[in-house]
mmCIF file of C-alpha atoms and ligand atoms in Angstrom:
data_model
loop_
_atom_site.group_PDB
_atom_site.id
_atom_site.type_symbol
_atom_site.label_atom_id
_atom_site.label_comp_id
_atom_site.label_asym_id
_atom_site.label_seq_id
_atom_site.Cartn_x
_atom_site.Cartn_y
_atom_site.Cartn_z
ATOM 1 C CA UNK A 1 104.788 -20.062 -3.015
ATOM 2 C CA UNK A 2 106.067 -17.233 -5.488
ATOM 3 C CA UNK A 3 103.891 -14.654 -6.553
ATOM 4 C CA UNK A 4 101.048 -16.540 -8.816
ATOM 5 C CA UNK A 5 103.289 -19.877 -9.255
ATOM 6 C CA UNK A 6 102.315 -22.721 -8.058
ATOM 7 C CA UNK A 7 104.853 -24.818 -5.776
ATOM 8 C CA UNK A 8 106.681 -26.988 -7.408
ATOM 9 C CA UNK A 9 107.709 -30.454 -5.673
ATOM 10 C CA UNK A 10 109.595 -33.023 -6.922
ATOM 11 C CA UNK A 11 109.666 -36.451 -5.996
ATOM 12 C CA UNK A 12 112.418 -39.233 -5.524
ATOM 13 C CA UNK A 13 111.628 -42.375 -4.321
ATOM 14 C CA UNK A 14 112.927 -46.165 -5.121
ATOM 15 C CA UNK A 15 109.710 -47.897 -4.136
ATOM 16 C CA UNK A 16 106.347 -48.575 -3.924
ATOM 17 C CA UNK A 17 105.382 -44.868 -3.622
ATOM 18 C CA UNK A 18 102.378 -44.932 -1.081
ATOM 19 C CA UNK A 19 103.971 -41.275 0.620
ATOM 20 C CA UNK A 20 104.259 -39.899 -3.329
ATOM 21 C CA UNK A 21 100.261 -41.093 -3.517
ATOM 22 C CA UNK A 22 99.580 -39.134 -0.263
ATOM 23 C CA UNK A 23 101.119 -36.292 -0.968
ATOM 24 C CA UNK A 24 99.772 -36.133 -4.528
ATOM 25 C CA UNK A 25 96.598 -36.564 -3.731
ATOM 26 C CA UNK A 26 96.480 -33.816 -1.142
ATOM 27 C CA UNK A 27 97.961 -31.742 -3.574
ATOM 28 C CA UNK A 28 94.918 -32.771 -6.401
ATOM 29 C CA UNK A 29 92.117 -32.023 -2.836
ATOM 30 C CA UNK A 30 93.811 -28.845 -2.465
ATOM 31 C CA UNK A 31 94.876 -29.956 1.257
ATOM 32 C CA UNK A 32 98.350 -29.013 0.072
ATOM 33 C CA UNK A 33 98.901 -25.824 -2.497
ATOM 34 C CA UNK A 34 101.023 -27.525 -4.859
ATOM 35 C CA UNK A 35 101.517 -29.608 -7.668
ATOM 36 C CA UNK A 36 103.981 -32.738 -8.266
ATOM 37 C CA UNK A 37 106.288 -31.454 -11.169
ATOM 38 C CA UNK A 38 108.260 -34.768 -11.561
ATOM 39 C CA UNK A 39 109.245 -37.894 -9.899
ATOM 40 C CA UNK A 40 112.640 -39.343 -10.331
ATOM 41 C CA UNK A 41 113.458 -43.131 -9.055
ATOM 42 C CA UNK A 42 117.220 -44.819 -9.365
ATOM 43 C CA UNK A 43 114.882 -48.295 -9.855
ATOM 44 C CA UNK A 44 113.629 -48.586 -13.460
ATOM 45 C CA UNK A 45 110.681 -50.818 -12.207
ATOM 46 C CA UNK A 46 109.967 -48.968 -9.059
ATOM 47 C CA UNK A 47 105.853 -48.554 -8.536
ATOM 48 C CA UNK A 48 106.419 -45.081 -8.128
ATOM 49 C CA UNK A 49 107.298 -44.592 -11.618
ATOM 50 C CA UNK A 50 103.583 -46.618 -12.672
ATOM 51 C CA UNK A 51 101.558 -44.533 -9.672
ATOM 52 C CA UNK A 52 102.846 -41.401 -10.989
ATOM 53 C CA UNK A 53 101.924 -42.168 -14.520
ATOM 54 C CA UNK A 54 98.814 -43.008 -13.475
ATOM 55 C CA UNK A 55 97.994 -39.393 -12.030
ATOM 56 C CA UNK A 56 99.829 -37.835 -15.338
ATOM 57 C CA UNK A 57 102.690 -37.053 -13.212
ATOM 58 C CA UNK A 58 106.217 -36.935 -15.872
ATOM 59 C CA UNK A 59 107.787 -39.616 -14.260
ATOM 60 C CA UNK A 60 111.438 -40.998 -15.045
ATOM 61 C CA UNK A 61 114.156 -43.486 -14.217
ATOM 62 C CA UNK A 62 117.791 -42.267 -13.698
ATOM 63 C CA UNK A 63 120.695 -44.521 -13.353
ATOM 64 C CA UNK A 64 122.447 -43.841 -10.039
ATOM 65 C CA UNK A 65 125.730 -44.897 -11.282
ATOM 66 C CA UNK A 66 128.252 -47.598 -9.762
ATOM 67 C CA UNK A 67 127.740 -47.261 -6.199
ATOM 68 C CA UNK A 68 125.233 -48.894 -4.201
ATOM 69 C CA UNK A 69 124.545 -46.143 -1.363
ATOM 70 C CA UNK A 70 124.593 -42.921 -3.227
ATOM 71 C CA UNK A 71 124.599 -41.582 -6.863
ATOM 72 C CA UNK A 72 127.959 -41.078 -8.513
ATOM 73 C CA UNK A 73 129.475 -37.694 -9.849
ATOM 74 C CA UNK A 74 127.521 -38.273 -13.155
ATOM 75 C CA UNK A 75 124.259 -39.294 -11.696
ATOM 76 C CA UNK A 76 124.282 -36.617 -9.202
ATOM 77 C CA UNK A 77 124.508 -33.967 -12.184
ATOM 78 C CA UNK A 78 121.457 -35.371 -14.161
ATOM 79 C CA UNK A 79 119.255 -35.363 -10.882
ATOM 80 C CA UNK A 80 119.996 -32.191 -10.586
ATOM 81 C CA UNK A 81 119.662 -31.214 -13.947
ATOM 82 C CA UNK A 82 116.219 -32.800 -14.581
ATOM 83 C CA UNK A 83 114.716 -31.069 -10.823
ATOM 84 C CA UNK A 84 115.735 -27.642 -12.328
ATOM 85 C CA UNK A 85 114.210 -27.883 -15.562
ATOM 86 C CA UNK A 86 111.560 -28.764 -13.684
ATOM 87 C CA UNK A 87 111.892 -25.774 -12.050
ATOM 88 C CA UNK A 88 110.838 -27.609 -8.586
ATOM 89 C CA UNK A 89 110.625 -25.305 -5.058
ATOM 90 C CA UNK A 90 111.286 -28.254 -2.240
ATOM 91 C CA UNK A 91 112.288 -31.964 -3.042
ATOM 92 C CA UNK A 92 110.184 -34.879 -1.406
ATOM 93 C CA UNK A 93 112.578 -38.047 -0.202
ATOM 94 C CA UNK A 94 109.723 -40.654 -0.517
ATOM 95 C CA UNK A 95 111.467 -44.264 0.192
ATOM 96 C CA UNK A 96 114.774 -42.956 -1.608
ATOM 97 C CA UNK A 97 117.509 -45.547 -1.055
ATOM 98 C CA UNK A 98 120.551 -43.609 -1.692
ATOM 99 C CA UNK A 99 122.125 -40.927 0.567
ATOM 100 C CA UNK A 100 122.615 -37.539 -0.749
ATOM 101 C CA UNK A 101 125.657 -35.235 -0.903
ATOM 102 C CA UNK A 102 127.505 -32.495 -1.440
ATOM 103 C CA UNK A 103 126.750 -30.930 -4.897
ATOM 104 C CA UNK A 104 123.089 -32.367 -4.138
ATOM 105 C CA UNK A 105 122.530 -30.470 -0.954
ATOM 106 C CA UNK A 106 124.354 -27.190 -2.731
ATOM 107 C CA UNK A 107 122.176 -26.921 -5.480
ATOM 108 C CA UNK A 108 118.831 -27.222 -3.510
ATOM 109 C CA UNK A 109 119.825 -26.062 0.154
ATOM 110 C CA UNK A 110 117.017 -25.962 3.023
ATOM 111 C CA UNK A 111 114.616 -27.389 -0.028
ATOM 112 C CA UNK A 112 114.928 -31.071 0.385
ATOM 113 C CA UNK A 113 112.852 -32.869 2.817
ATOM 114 C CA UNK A 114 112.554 -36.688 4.288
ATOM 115 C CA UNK A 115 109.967 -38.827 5.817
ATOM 116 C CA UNK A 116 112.365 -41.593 8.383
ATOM 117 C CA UNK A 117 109.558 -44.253 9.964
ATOM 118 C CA UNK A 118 110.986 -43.693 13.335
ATOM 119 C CA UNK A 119 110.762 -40.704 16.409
ATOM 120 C CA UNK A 120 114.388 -39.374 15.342
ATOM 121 C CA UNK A 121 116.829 -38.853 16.900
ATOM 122 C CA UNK A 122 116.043 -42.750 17.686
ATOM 123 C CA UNK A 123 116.252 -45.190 14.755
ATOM 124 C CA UNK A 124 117.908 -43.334 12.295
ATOM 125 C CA UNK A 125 119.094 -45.573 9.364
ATOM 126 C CA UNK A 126 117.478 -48.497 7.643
ATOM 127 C CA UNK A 127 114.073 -50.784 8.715
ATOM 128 C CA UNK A 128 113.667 -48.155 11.508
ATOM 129 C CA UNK A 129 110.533 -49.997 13.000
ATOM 130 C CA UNK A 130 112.383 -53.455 13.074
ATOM 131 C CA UNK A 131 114.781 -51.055 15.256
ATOM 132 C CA UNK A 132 112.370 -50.355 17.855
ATOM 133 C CA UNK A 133 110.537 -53.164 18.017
ATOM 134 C CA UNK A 134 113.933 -54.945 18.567
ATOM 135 C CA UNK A 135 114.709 -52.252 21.324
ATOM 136 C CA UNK A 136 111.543 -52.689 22.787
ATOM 137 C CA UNK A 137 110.018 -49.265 23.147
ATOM 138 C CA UNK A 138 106.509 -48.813 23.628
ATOM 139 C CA UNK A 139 105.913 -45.637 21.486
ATOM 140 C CA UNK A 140 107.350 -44.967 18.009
ATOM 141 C CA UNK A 141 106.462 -43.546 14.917
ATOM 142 C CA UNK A 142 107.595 -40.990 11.511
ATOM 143 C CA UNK A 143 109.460 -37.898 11.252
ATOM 144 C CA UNK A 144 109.653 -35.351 8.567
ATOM 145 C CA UNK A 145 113.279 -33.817 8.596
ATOM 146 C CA UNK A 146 115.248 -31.464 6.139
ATOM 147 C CA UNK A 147 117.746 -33.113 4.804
ATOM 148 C CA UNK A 148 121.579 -32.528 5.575
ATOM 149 C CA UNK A 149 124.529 -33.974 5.384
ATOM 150 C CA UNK A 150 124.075 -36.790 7.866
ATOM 151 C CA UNK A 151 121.699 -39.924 7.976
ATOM 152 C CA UNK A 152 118.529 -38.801 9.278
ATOM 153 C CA UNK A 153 120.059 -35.590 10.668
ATOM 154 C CA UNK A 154 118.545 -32.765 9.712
ATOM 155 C CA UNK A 155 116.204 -30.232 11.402
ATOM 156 C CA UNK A 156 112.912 -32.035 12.590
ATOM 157 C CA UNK A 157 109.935 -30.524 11.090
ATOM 158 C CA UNK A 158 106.852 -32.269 12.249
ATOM 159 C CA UNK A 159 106.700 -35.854 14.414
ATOM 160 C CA UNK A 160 103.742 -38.099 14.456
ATOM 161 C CA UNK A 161 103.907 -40.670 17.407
ATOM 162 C CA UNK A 162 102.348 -44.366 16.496
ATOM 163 C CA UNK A 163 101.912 -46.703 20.077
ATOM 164 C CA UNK A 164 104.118 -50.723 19.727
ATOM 165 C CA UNK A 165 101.551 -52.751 20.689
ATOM 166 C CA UNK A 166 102.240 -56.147 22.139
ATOM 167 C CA UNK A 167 100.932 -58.306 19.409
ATOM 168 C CA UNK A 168 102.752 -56.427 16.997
ATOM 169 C CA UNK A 169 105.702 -58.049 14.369
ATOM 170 C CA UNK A 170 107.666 -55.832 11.982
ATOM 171 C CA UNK A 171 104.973 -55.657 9.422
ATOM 172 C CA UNK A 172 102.021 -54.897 11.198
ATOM 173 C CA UNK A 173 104.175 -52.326 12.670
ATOM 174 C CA UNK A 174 105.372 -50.936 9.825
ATOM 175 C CA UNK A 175 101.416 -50.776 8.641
ATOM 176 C CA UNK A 176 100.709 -48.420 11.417
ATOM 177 C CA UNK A 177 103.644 -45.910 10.848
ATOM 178 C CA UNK A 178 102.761 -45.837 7.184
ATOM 179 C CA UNK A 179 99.703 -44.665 7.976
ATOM 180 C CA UNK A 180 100.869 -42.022 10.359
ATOM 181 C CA UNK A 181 103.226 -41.113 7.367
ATOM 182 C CA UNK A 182 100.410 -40.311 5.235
ATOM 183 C CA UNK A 183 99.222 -37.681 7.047
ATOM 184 C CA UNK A 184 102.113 -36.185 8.214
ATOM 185 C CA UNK A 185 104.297 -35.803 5.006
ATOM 186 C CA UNK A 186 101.390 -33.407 3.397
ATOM 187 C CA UNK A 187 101.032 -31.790 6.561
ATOM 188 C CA UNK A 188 104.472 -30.677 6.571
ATOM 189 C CA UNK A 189 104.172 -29.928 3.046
ATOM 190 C CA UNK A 190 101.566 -27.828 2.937
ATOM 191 C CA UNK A 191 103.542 -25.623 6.118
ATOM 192 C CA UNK A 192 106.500 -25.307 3.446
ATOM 193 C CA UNK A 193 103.936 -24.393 0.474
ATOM 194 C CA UNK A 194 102.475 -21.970 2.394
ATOM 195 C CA UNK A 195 105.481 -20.160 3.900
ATOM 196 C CA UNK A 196 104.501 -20.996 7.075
ATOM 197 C CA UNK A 197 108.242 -22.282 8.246
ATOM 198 C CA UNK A 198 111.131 -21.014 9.523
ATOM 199 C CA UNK A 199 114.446 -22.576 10.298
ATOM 200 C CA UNK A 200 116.112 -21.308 13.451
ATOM 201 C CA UNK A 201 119.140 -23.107 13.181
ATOM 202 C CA UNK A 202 117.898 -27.200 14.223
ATOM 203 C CA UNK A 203 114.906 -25.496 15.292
ATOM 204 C CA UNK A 204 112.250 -25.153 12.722
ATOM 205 C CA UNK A 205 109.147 -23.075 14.014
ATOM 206 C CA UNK A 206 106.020 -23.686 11.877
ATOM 207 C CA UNK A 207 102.877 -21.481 12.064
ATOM 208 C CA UNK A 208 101.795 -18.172 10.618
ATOM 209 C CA UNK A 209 103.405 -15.060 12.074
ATOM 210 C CA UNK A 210 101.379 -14.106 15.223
ATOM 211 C CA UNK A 211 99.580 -17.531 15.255
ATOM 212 C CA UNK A 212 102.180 -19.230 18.088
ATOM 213 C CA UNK A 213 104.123 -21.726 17.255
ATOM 214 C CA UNK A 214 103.363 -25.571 16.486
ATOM 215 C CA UNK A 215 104.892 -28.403 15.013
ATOM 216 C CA UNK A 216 103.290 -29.498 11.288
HETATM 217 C C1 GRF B 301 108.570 -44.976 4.089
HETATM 218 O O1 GRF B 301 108.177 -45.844 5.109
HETATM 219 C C2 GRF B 301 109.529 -43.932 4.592
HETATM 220 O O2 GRF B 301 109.462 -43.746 5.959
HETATM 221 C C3 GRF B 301 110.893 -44.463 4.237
HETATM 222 O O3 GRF B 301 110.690 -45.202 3.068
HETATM 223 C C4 GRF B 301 109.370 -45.686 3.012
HETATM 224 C C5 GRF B 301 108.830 -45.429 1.638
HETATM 225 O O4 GRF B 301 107.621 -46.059 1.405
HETATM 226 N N1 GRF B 301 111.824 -43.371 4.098
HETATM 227 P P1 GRF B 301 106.746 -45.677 0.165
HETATM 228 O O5 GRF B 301 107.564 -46.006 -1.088
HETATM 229 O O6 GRF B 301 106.395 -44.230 0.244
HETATM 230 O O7 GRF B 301 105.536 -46.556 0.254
#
């Protein structure tokens, strides 16, 4: 946070938006010292367009261009255009399908975070739960990352572990990390509204100065 200003965060997300809801709700309890300034979506009919609306979020579509993995030249300019008249401090990657690069990542370096429904460095990449249940492991879970130029690369912030239980399928599974998600991503959030991170490199150290060191 700068000075009497809130934090800014803005949003991007191409689906049904239950991380945006977490982490605008913690911002609206105060559990995270921020405010949404804007969600963006690359899906005209995405939910997370309507659940923003509904908490009087400015909320707006943006065609991603011709490709079906990332936005083109001219779609990458007017994401970035719209998140700095919006004047937004760190980006939230809530469920967005496309992969971001280079002139992306320039304009907001070390200010764009993720939420990947797996323990990364396992399961980066898409349906991460149907991943591990297909692997087999017994514990699995979400990760909040910054984002870099890789899928599901960047410096780990904070981990949240979820157990595979034997009875579970895909969806049930799924249920359980989404839940874990919910707390995590406004954990981590708040850390980064605060000030309370710092990025060593891959290593990102989050606590106050003098408090030790834990993960968010
Ligand atoms: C989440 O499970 C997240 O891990 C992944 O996309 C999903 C988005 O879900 N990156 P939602 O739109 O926030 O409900």
């Amino acid at each position: 946070m700068t000075g009497d200003q809130p934090f800014r965060i803005g949003v991007l997300g191409s689906g049904k938006g239950s991380n945006f809801v977490s982490i605008v709700e913690a911002c609206e309890a105060d559990r995270v010292p921020a405010e949404v300034a804007l969600v963006l979506s690359d899906v005209a009919e995405a939910s997370i367009l309507e659940r923003a609306r509904e908490h009087n979020i400015p909320a707006r579509y943006l065609a991603a261009g011709s490709f079906r993995t990332k936005l083109d030249d001219e779609a990458e300019r007017s994401y970035i255009d719209a998140l700095r008249a919006a004047s937004v401090d760190l980006i939230a990657l809530a469920g967005f399908m496309r992969v971001l690069k280079g002139e992306f990542l320039r304009a907001f370096e070390g200010r764009i975070v993720n939420i990947h429904p797996s323990l990364l460095p396992s399961f980066p990449g898409l349906q991460a739960w149907k991943q591990a249940l297909e692997y087999g492991v017994k514990v699995t879970g979400c990760t909040v990352h910054l984002v870099d130029a890789g899928v599901d690369s960047g410096p780990i912030l904070g981990q949240s572990a979820v157990p595979v239980l034997n009875a579970d399928t895909a969806e049930t599974l799924h249920q359980r990390i989404q839940a874990a998600e919910h707390e995590l991503y406004p954990r981590c959030i708040a850390a980064l509204a605060r000030g309370e991170v710092t990025v060593q490199g891959r290593r990102v150290v989050v606590g106050k100065a003098g408090q030790g060191q834990h993960q968010a």
